[in-house]
DNA sequence: CGGAGACAAAAAGTCAGACTTATTCATCAC
DNA sequence: GTGATGAATAAGTCTGACTTTTTGTCTCCG
């Protein structure tokens, strides 16, 4: 993703991060830097760098004379893309997908409304292209091709909103969509109604109809929520 | 906030983080670890730890033979509480507050709707307490006391939503509210209409009326947005 | 019996220096 | 012009010694 495994400390994080976020060390657990360094066969300097990163994500807290203690889940920086990825790869992937889908349902409609006001001509064109790509791959088990356009569509909407905080959720939404396609559901073709909604959103944004863009996007996200409810009511 | 200045590398971050987020080193600038270590009068080990943290926030990228390069703003982890704090303390505080207020306007109504469904009796009581506290301090230039209850109110709503992603925005919302009171506007007493809305939200949540809680909260956030528009149209 | 203060141990924090490795850039041959 | 060679550079890594803070314990005295 963001060039993983860069350097030794990166390799340590690739293992230790998922372990912690998966809850293998319950909150309050104490780790010792020296032991970890031994375990991963790296020097203490490298291990310290890894701990610093975990600390900046609020996953752990390092205190003298006591060690590196795992913080409670409620304090983690759950918006850190790295943390999101670790958790999506872990045990409670389902719960995580639900949380993120609810987040989508709050953000994306508002973002679409803003996009209708602020989108450039280029962005409108790109949006239409994405929607067309979704239509073109909506039948015949071309899920991967569909997914690519779906992810691009939502990313463009978030970017076009002109709000930096929304724009930075593009990666998260992409992960959620990818997760849905690859692991959970979606054995068949996507819901035709959803495809239509995407086309209509593209049109509403192009027409500058903020209210309509927002409402249509809300329908899309409601659909995504219902999809999860059907799977795990 | 989260125990700043912890350790030497923390002190380095307290200076270097704000500098970078303030744009003092434009994207693409290269910093040398050795020079930085000299500048801050710390060992390279300590400087490396600081760089690792900045790297985990996607503020910089460290590459061999070239140095530590500042990444473009669009790649920063803008949801990292530390980054948010640094930016709020910096130059484009106004722009930042706008972004975050738009984010609030998307999140909080949905969170309030969920809170109406999921809030415990304790949370309902706490919410009412907060609303009462706001009322009690809404006149007579008791802005600080009002702020405390306002922050608590929104935090409880976000917590009560039962969604982890929403709950973790409590700090951010608190920063926004504090920023508004302390720096920008609010020389007089708060808007009486806003106070009333908070009371009504507390009541709607207690009554389990999700639609009403959502709509009322939307009015609150719309008010917050308008407040900014008046200041910087 | 209990609290205050001194002491010792433990673990993170810090530093300095030597070495390794990847990357870039410039030079040179073809 | 293109491709290979090589030297320079800055990050990456490791080691070992030392410092500092914190905590638990063990007194000693009330």
Short mmCIF file of C-alpha atoms in Angstrom, two decimals, chain B residues 47-224:
data_model
loop_
_atom_site.label_atom_id
_atom_site.label_comp_id
_atom_site.label_asym_id
_atom_site.label_seq_id
_atom_site.Cartn_x
_atom_site.Cartn_y
_atom_site.Cartn_z
CA UNK B 47 16.30 12.51 15.83
CA UNK B 48 15.59 9.30 13.96
CA UNK B 49 12.76 8.46 16.36
CA UNK B 50 11.22 11.86 15.75
CA UNK B 51 11.51 11.40 12.00
CA UNK B 52 9.85 8.00 12.26
CA UNK B 53 6.87 9.59 13.99
CA UNK B 54 6.59 12.32 11.37
CA UNK B 55 6.83 9.60 8.77
CA UNK B 56 3.99 7.64 10.35
CA UNK B 57 1.88 10.78 10.08
CA UNK B 58 2.76 10.92 6.39
CA UNK B 59 4.19 14.39 6.89
CA UNK B 60 7.59 13.38 5.57
CA UNK B 61 9.21 10.55 3.71
CA UNK B 62 12.69 9.32 4.50
CA UNK B 63 14.75 7.93 1.64
CA UNK B 64 18.31 6.81 1.47
CA UNK B 65 20.85 9.01 -0.14
CA UNK B 66 18.34 11.85 -0.50
CA UNK B 67 17.16 12.72 3.00
CA UNK B 68 13.87 13.47 4.71
CA UNK B 69 11.49 15.07 2.22
CA UNK B 70 8.31 16.89 3.17
CA UNK B 71 5.24 15.34 1.57
CA UNK B 72 2.46 17.36 -0.10
CA UNK B 73 -0.37 18.44 2.15
CA UNK B 74 -2.78 16.12 0.37
CA UNK B 75 -0.98 13.10 1.80
CA UNK B 76 -0.89 14.13 5.44
CA UNK B 77 -2.82 12.12 8.01
CA UNK B 78 -5.13 15.04 8.76
CA UNK B 79 -7.19 12.99 11.21
CA UNK B 80 -4.26 12.49 13.52
CA UNK B 81 -5.15 14.47 16.66
CA UNK B 82 -1.59 15.67 16.95
CA UNK B 83 -1.57 16.97 13.39
CA UNK B 84 -4.92 18.65 13.97
CA UNK B 85 -3.57 20.35 17.07
CA UNK B 86 -0.44 21.52 15.29
CA UNK B 87 -2.45 22.93 12.42
CA UNK B 88 -4.97 24.61 14.68
CA UNK B 89 -2.08 26.31 16.44
CA UNK B 90 -0.63 27.45 13.16
CA UNK B 91 -1.21 29.91 10.39
CA UNK B 92 -4.29 28.68 8.55
CA UNK B 93 -6.24 28.05 11.68
CA UNK B 94 -9.30 29.62 10.08
CA UNK B 95 -9.29 27.31 7.07
CA UNK B 96 -8.77 24.38 9.40
CA UNK B 97 -11.71 25.33 11.57
CA UNK B 98 -13.90 25.53 8.49
CA UNK B 99 -12.89 22.06 7.32
CA UNK B 100 -13.55 20.60 10.72
CA UNK B 101 -16.86 22.36 11.11
CA UNK B 102 -18.03 20.94 7.79
CA UNK B 103 -16.93 17.55 9.05
CA UNK B 104 -18.97 18.11 12.18
CA UNK B 105 -22.01 19.02 10.09
CA UNK B 106 -21.79 15.63 8.42
CA UNK B 107 -21.02 13.52 11.45
CA UNK B 108 -22.91 14.93 14.39
CA UNK B 109 -26.48 14.74 13.06
CA UNK B 110 -26.04 11.08 12.17
CA UNK B 111 -24.35 10.44 15.51
CA UNK B 112 -27.27 12.08 17.33
CA UNK B 113 -29.72 9.89 15.46
CA UNK B 114 -27.81 6.80 16.50
CA UNK B 115 -27.52 8.10 20.04
CA UNK B 116 -31.29 8.33 20.24
CA UNK B 117 -31.39 4.59 19.54
CA UNK B 118 -28.46 3.42 21.60
CA UNK B 119 -27.93 5.82 24.49
CA UNK B 120 -28.00 4.27 27.96
CA UNK B 121 -29.97 5.80 30.80
CA UNK B 122 -26.74 7.14 32.26
CA UNK B 123 -25.82 8.81 29.01
CA UNK B 124 -29.26 10.37 28.72
CA UNK B 125 -28.91 11.75 32.23
CA UNK B 126 -25.44 13.08 31.51
CA UNK B 127 -26.70 14.70 28.33
CA UNK B 128 -29.46 16.46 30.21
CA UNK B 129 -26.98 17.60 32.81
CA UNK B 130 -24.78 19.08 30.12
CA UNK B 131 -27.71 20.86 28.50
CA UNK B 132 -28.75 22.28 31.86
CA UNK B 133 -25.20 23.42 32.46
CA UNK B 134 -25.27 25.23 29.14
CA UNK B 135 -28.52 26.94 30.02
CA UNK B 136 -27.20 27.97 33.42
CA UNK B 137 -24.16 29.62 31.87
CA UNK B 138 -25.77 31.06 28.77
CA UNK B 139 -26.01 34.59 30.14
CA UNK B 140 -23.62 36.83 31.97
CA UNK B 141 -20.37 36.28 30.08
CA UNK B 142 -19.68 32.91 31.64
CA UNK B 143 -18.20 31.69 28.39
CA UNK B 144 -15.70 29.29 29.93
CA UNK B 145 -18.26 27.47 32.00
CA UNK B 146 -20.58 27.34 29.01
CA UNK B 147 -17.80 25.90 26.87
CA UNK B 148 -17.10 23.09 29.30
CA UNK B 149 -20.68 21.91 29.18
CA UNK B 150 -20.89 22.40 25.42
CA UNK B 151 -17.83 20.22 24.85
CA UNK B 152 -19.13 17.58 27.24
CA UNK B 153 -22.51 17.58 25.53
CA UNK B 154 -21.13 16.84 22.10
CA UNK B 155 -18.72 14.28 23.46
CA UNK B 156 -21.53 12.37 25.12
CA UNK B 157 -23.59 12.39 21.93
CA UNK B 158 -20.68 11.04 19.92
CA UNK B 159 -19.95 8.39 22.53
CA UNK B 160 -23.59 7.41 22.83
CA UNK B 161 -23.82 6.84 19.09
CA UNK B 162 -22.14 3.52 19.74
CA UNK B 163 -19.95 4.01 16.70
CA UNK B 164 -16.27 3.91 17.44
CA UNK B 165 -15.32 6.21 14.56
CA UNK B 166 -17.76 8.84 15.74
CA UNK B 167 -16.70 8.51 19.35
CA UNK B 168 -13.09 9.23 18.47
CA UNK B 169 -14.07 12.62 17.06
CA UNK B 170 -14.95 13.87 20.52
CA UNK B 171 -11.53 15.45 20.96
CA UNK B 172 -11.68 17.10 17.57
CA UNK B 173 -15.08 18.62 18.21
CA UNK B 174 -13.88 19.82 21.58
CA UNK B 175 -10.92 21.53 19.94
CA UNK B 176 -13.20 23.21 17.43
CA UNK B 177 -15.55 24.47 20.11
CA UNK B 178 -12.67 25.67 22.24
CA UNK B 179 -11.10 27.37 19.26
CA UNK B 180 -14.30 29.20 18.53
CA UNK B 181 -14.67 30.46 22.08
CA UNK B 182 -11.08 31.37 22.69
CA UNK B 183 -9.84 32.90 19.48
CA UNK B 184 -12.35 33.73 16.87
CA UNK B 185 -15.77 34.92 17.87
CA UNK B 186 -17.95 34.73 20.91
CA UNK B 187 -17.29 37.97 22.65
CA UNK B 188 -20.87 37.99 23.82
CA UNK B 189 -23.13 35.33 25.23
CA UNK B 190 -23.94 32.32 23.06
CA UNK B 191 -26.91 32.34 20.73
CA UNK B 192 -30.04 31.57 22.77
CA UNK B 193 -31.47 29.58 19.88
CA UNK B 194 -28.47 27.28 19.95
CA UNK B 195 -28.88 26.72 23.67
CA UNK B 196 -32.51 25.78 23.17
CA UNK B 197 -31.57 23.36 20.41
CA UNK B 198 -29.15 21.55 22.70
CA UNK B 199 -31.85 21.12 25.31
CA UNK B 200 -34.20 19.79 22.68
CA UNK B 201 -31.60 17.35 21.39
CA UNK B 202 -31.10 15.99 24.89
CA UNK B 203 -34.83 15.52 25.17
CA UNK B 204 -35.14 13.87 21.75
CA UNK B 205 -32.33 11.45 22.55
CA UNK B 206 -33.95 10.58 25.86
CA UNK B 207 -37.26 10.02 24.09
CA UNK B 208 -35.57 7.80 21.53
CA UNK B 209 -36.72 10.03 18.68
CA UNK B 210 -33.90 9.47 16.21
CA UNK B 211 -35.30 11.54 13.37
CA UNK B 212 -35.87 14.54 15.59
CA UNK B 213 -32.48 14.25 17.29
CA UNK B 214 -30.82 14.15 13.90
CA UNK B 215 -32.76 17.10 12.54
CA UNK B 216 -32.16 19.25 15.61
CA UNK B 217 -28.47 18.50 15.59
CA UNK B 218 -28.36 19.39 11.93
CA UNK B 219 -29.75 22.78 12.88
CA UNK B 220 -26.99 23.19 15.45
CA UNK B 221 -24.25 22.42 12.96
CA UNK B 222 -25.84 24.59 10.30
CA UNK B 223 -25.72 27.38 12.85
CA UNK B 224 -22.06 26.72 13.47
#
